PDB file of C-alpha atoms in Angstrom:
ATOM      1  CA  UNK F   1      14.487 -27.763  -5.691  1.00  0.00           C
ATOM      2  CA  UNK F   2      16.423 -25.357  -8.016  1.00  0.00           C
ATOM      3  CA  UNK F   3      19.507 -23.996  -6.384  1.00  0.00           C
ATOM      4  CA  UNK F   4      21.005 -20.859  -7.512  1.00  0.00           C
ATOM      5  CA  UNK F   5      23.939 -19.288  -5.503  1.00  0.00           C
ATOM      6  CA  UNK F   6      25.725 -16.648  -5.933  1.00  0.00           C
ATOM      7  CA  UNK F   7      29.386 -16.326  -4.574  1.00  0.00           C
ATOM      8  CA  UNK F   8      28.985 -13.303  -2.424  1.00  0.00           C
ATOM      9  CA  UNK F   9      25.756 -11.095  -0.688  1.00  0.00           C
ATOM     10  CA  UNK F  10      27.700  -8.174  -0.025  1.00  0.00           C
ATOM     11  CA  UNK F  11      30.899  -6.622  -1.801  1.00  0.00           C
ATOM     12  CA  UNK F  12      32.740  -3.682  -1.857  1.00  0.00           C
ATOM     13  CA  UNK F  13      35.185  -2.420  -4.365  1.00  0.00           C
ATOM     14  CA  UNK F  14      37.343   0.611  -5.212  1.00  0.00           C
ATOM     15  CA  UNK F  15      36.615   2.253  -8.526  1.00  0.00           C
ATOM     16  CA  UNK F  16      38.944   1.028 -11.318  1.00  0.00           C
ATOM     17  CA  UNK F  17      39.113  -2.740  -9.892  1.00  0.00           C
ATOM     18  CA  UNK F  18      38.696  -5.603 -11.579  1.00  0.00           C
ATOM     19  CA  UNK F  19      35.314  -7.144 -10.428  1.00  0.00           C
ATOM     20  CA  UNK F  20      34.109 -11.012 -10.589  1.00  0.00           C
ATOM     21  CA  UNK F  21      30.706 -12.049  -9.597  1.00  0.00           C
ATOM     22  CA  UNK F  22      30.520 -15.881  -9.626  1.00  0.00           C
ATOM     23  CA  UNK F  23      27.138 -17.619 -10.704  1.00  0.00           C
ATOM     24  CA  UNK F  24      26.301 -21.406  -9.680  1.00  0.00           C
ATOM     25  CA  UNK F  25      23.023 -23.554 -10.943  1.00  0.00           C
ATOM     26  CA  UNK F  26      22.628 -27.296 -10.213  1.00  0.00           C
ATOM     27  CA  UNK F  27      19.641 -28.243 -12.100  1.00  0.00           C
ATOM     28  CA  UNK F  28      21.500 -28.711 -15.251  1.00  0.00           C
ATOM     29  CA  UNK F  29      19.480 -25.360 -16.685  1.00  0.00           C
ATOM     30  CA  UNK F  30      20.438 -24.507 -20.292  1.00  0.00           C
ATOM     31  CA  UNK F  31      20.372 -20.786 -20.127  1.00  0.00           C
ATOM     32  CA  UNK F  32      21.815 -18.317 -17.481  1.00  0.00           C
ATOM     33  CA  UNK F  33      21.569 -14.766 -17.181  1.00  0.00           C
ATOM     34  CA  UNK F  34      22.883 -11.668 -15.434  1.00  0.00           C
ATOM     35  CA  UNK F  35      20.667  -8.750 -14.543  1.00  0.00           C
ATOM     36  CA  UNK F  36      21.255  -5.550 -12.481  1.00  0.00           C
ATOM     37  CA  UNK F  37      18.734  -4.852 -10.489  1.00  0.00           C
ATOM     38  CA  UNK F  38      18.517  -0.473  -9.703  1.00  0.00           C
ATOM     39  CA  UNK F  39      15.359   1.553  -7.370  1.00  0.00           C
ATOM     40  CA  UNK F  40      12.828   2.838 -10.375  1.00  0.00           C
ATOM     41  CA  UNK F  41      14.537   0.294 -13.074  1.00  0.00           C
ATOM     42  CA  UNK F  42      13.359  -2.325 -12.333  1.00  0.00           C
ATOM     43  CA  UNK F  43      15.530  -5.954 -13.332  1.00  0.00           C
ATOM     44  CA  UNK F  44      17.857  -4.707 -16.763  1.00  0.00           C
ATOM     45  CA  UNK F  45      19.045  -7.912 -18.106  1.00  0.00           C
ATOM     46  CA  UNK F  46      23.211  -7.419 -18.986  1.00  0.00           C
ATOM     47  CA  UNK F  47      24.138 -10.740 -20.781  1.00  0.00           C
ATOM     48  CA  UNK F  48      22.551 -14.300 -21.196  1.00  0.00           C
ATOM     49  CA  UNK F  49      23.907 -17.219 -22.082  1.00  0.00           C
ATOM     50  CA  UNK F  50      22.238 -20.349 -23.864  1.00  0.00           C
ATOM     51  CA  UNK F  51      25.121 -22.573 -23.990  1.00  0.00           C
ATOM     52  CA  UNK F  52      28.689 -22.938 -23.058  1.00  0.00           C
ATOM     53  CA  UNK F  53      30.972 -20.667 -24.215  1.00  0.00           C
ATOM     54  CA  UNK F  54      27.940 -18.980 -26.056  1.00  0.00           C
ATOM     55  CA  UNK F  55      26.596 -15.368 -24.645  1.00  0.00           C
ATOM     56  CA  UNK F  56      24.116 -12.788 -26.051  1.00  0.00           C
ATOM     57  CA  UNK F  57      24.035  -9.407 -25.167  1.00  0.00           C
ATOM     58  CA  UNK F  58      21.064  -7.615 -22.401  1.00  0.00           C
ATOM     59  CA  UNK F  59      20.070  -4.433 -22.781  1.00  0.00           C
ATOM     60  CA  UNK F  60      23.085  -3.008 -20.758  1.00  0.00           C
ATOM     61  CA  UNK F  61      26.409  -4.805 -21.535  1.00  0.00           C
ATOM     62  CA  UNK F  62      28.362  -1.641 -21.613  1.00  0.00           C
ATOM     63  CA  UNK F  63      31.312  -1.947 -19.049  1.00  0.00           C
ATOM     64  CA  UNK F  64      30.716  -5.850 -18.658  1.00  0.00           C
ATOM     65  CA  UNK F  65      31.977  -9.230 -19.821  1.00  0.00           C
ATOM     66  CA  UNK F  66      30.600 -12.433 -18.811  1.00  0.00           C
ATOM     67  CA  UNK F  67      32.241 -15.613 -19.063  1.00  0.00           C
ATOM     68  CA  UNK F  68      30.096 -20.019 -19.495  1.00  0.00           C
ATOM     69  CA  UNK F  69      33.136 -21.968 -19.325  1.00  0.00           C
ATOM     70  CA  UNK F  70      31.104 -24.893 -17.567  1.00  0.00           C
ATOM     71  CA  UNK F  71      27.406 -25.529 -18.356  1.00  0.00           C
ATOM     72  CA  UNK F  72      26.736 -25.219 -14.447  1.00  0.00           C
ATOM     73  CA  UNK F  73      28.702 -21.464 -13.965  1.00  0.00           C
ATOM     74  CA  UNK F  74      27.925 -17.974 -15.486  1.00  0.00           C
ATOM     75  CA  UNK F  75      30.263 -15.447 -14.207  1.00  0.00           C
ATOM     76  CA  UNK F  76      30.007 -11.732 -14.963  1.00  0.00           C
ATOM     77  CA  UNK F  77      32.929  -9.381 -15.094  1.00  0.00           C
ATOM     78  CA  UNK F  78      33.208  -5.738 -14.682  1.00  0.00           C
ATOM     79  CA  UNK F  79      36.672  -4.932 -16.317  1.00  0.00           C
ATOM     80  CA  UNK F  80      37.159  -1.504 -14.478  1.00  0.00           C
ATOM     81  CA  UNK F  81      34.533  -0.942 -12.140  1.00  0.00           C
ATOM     82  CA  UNK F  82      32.834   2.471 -11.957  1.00  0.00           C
ATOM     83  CA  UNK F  83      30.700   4.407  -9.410  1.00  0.00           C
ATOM     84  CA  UNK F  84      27.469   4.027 -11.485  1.00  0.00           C
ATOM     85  CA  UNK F  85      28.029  -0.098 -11.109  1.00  0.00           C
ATOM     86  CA  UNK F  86      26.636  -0.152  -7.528  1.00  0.00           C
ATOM     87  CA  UNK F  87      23.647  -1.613  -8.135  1.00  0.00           C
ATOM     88  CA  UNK F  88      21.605  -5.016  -6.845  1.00  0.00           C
ATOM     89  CA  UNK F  89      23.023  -8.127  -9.797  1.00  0.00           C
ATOM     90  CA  UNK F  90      21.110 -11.079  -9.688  1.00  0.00           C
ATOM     91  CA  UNK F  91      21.722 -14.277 -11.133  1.00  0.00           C
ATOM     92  CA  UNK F  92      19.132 -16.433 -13.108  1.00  0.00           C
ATOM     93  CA  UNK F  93      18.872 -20.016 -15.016  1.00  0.00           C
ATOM     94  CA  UNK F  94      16.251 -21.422 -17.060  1.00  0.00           C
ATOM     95  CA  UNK F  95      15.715 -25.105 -18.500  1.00  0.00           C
ATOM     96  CA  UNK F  96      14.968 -25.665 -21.816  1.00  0.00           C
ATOM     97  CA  UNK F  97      16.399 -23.647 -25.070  1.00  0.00           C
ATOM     98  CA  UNK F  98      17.320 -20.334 -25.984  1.00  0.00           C
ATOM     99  CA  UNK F  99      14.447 -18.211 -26.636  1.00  0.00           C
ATOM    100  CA  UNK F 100      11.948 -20.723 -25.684  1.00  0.00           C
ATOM    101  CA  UNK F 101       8.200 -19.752 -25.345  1.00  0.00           C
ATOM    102  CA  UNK F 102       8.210 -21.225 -22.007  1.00  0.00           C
ATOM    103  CA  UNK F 103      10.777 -20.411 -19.462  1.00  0.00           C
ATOM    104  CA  UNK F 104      10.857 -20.472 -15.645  1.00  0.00           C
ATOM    105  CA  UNK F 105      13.574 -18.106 -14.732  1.00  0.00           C
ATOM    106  CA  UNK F 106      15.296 -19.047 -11.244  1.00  0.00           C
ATOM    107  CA  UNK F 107      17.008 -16.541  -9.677  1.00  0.00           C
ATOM    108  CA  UNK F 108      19.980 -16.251  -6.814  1.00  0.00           C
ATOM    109  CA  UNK F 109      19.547 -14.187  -3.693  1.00  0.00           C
ATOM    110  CA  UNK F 110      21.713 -11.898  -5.545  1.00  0.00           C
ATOM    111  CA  UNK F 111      25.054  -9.177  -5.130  1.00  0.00           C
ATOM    112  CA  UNK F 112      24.508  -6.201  -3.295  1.00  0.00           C
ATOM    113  CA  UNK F 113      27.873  -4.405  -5.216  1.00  0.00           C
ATOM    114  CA  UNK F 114      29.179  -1.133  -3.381  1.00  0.00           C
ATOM    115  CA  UNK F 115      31.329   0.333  -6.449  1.00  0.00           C
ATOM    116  CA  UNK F 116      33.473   3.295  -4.046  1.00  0.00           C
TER     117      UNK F 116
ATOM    118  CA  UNK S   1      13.053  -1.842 -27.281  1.00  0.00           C
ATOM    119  CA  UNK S   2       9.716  -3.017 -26.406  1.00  0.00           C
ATOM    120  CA  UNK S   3       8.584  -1.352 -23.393  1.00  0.00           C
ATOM    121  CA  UNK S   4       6.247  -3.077 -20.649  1.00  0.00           C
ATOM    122  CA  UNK S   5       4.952  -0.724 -17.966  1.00  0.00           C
ATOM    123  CA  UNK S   6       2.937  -1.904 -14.627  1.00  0.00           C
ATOM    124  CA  UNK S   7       1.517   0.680 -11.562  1.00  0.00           C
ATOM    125  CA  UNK S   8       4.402   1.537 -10.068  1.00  0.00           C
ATOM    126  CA  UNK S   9       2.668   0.779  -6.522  1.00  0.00           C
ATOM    127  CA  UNK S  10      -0.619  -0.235  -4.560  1.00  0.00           C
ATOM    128  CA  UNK S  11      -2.467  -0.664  -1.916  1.00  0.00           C
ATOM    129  CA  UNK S  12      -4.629  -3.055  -0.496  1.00  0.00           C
ATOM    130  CA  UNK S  13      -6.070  -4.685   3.009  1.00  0.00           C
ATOM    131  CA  UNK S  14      -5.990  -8.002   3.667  1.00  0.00           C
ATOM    132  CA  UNK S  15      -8.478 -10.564   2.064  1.00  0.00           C
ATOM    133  CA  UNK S  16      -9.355  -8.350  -0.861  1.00  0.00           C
ATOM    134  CA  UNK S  17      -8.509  -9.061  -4.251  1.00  0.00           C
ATOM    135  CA  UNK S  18      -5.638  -7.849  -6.033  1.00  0.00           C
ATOM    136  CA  UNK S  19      -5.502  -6.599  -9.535  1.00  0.00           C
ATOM    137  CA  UNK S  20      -2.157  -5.850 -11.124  1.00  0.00           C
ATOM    138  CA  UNK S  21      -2.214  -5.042 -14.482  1.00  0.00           C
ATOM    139  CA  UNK S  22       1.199  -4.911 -16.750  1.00  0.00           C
ATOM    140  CA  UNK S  23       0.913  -3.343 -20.288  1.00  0.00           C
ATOM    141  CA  UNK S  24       3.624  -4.734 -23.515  1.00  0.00           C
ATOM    142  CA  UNK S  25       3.376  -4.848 -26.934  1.00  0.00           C
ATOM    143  CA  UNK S  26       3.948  -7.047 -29.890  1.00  0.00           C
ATOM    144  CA  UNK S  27       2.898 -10.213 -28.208  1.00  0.00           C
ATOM    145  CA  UNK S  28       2.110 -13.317 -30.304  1.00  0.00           C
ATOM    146  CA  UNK S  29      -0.985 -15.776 -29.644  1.00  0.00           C
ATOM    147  CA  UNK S  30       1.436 -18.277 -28.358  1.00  0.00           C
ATOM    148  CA  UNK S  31       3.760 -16.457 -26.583  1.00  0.00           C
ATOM    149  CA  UNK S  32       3.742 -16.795 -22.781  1.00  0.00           C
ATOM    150  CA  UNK S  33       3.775 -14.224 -20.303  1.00  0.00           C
ATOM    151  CA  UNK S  34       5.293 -15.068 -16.856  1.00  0.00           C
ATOM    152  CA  UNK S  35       4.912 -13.237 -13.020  1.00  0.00           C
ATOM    153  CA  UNK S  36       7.499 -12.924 -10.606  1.00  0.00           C
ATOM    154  CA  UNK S  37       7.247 -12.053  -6.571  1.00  0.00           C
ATOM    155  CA  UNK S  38      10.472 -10.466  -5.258  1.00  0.00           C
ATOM    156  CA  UNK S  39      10.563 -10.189  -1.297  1.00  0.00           C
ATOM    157  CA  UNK S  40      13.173  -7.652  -0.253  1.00  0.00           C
ATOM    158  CA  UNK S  41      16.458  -8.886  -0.138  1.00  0.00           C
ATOM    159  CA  UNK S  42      15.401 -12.291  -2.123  1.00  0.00           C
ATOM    160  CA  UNK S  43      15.692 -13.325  -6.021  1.00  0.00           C
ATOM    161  CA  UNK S  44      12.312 -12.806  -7.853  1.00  0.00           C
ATOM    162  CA  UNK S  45       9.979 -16.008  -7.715  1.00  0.00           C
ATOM    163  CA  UNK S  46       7.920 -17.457 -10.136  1.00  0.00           C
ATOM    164  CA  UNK S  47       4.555 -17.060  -9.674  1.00  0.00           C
ATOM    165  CA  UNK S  48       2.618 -18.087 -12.710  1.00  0.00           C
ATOM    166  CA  UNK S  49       2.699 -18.564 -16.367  1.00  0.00           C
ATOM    167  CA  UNK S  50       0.242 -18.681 -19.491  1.00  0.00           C
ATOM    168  CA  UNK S  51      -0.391 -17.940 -22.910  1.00  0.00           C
ATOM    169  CA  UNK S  52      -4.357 -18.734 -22.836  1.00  0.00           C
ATOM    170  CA  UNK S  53      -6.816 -15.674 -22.046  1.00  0.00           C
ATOM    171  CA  UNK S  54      -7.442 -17.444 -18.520  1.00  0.00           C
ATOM    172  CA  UNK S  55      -4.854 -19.274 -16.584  1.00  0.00           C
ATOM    173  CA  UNK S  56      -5.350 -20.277 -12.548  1.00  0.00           C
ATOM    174  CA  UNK S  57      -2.780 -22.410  -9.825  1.00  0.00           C
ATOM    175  CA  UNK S  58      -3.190 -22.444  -6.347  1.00  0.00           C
ATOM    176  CA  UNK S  59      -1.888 -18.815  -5.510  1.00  0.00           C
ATOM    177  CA  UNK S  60      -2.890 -16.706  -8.496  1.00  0.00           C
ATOM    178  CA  UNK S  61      -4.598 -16.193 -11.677  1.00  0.00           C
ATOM    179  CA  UNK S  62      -3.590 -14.243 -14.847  1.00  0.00           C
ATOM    180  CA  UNK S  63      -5.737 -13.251 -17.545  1.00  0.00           C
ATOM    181  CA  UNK S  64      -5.043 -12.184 -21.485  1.00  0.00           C
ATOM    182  CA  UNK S  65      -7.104 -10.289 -22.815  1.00  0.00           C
ATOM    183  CA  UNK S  66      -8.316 -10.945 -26.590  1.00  0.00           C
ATOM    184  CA  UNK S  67      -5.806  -8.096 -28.044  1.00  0.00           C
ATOM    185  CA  UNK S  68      -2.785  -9.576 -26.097  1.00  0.00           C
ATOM    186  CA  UNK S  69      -1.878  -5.871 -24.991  1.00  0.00           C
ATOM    187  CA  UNK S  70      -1.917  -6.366 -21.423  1.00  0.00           C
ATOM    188  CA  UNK S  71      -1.984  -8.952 -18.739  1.00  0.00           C
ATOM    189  CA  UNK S  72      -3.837  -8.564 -15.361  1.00  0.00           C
ATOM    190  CA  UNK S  73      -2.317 -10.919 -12.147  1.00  0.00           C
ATOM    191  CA  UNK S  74      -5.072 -11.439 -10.098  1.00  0.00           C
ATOM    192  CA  UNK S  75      -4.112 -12.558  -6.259  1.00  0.00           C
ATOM    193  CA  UNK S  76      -7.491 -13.428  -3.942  1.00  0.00           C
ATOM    194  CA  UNK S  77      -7.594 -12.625  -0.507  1.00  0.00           C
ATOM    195  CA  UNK S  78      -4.472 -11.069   0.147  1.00  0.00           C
ATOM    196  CA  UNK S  79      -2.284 -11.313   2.841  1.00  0.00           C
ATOM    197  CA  UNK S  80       0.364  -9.201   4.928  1.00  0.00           C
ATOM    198  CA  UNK S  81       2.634 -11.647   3.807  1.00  0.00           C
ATOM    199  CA  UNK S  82       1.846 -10.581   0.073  1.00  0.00           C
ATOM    200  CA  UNK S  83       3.114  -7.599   0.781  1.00  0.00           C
ATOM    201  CA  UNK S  84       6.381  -7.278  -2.339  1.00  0.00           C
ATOM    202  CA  UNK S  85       7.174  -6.056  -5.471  1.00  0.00           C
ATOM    203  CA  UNK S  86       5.345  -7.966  -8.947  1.00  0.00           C
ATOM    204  CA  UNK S  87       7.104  -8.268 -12.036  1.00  0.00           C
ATOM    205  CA  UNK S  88       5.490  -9.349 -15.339  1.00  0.00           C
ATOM    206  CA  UNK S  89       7.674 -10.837 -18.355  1.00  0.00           C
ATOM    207  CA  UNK S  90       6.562 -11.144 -21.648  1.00  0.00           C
ATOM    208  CA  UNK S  91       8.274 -13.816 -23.591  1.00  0.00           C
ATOM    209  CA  UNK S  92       8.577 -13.458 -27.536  1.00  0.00           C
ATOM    210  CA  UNK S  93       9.497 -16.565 -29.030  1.00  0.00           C
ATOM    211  CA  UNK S  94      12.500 -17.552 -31.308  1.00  0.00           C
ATOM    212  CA  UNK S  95      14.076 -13.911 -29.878  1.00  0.00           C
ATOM    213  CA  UNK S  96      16.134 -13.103 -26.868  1.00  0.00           C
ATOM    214  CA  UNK S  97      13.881 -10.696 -25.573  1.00  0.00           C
ATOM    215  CA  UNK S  98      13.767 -10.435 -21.916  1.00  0.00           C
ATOM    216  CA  UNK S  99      12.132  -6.820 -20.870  1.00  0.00           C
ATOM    217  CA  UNK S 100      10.912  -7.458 -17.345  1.00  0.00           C
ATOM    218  CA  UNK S 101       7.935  -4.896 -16.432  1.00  0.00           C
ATOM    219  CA  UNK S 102       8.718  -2.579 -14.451  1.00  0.00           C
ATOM    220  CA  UNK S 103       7.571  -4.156 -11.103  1.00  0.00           C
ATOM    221  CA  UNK S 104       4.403  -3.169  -9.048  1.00  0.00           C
ATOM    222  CA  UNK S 105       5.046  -2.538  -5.368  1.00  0.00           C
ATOM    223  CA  UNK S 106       2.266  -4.108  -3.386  1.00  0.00           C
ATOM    224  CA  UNK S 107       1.616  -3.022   0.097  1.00  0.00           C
ATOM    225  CA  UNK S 108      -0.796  -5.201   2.067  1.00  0.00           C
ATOM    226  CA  UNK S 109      -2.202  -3.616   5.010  1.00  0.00           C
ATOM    227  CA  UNK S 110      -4.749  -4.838   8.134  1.00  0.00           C
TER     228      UNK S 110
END
């Protein structure tokens, strides 16, 4: 079975701090991604990743980073976190290559992030 | 951007059939289009995946029409255990498009 895990269920963080949300897949999975996840949005992909060290942007990258030094971990980084950054992040991987026609997106329980 | 729009919610009682229908445009003949299941408090799950105008697995079937506008998930029989939110994704090949629909909260009732 696919495992995705993500480092934490619940967090809570002052406005201004620096914010790390950790990303693990063990199926070897080309491609990882980071969405946010908000009541009437729906899943709003932020970054994606294809490769090491390689990253495209979402739809909303404003106010993150992300960072794929290993094949097997996709972390995303909020540089200064804000109020409007509590929000629901999931986690995903996919086999296969970037922009494939088929791709089975496995996702992590995902972040419950409390931005006070 | 590409916008892909789905009922925002529904009803049902158990052992009907479920239609969910999820609208998106510029969708190629081979491009696939993928459903997710998200429980609350759970990652979305993959439910099924096609390209072809009729595609069926052991929990679901999703059909494509001829103009490749829309998609319709099709779940038999539900359960109360269906009870979730449905998410449709288009995939456009050779572009890193990933627009998820914008979910369909199914309520299954007795």
């Amino acid at each position: 079975d696919v495992k995705v895990t993500q480092s934490s269920r619940y967090l809570v963080k002052r406005t201004g701090e620096k914010v790390f949300l950790e990303c693990v897949q063990d199926m070897d999975h080309e491609n990882m991604f980071w969405y946010r996840q908000d009541p009437g949005l729906g899943l709003r992909l932020i970054y994606f990743s294809y490769d090491v060290k390689m990253k495209e942007k979402g739809d909303i990258p404003e106010g993150y980073s992300v960072s794929r030094e290993k094949k097997e971990r996709f972390s995303l980084i909020l540089e200064s976190a804000s109020t409007n950054q509590t929000s629901m992040y999931l986690c995903a991987s996919s086999p296969g290559v970037a922009g494939g026609r088929q791709e089975t997106q496995y996702f992590g329980p995902g972040t419950r992030l409390l931005v006070l | 951007l590409a916008k892909t729009t789905q009922p925002i919610s529904m009803d049902s009682y158990e052992g009907q059939e479920v239609n969910i229908t999820c609208s998106h445009n510029n969708i190629a003949t081979n491009d696939y289009i993928t459903w997710y299941q998200q429980f609350p408090s759970q990652g979305p799950r993959f439910i099924i995946q096609g390209y072809k105008t009729k595609v069926t697995n052991e929990v679901a079937s999703l059909f494509i029409p001829a103009d490749r506008k829309s998609s319709t998930l099709s779940l038999p029989r539900v359960s109360l255990s269906d009870t979730a939110v449905y998410y449709c994704l288009p995939l456009t090949s050779g572009t890193y498009k990933y627009i998820f629909g914008t979910g369909t909260r199914l309520k299954v009732l007795a």
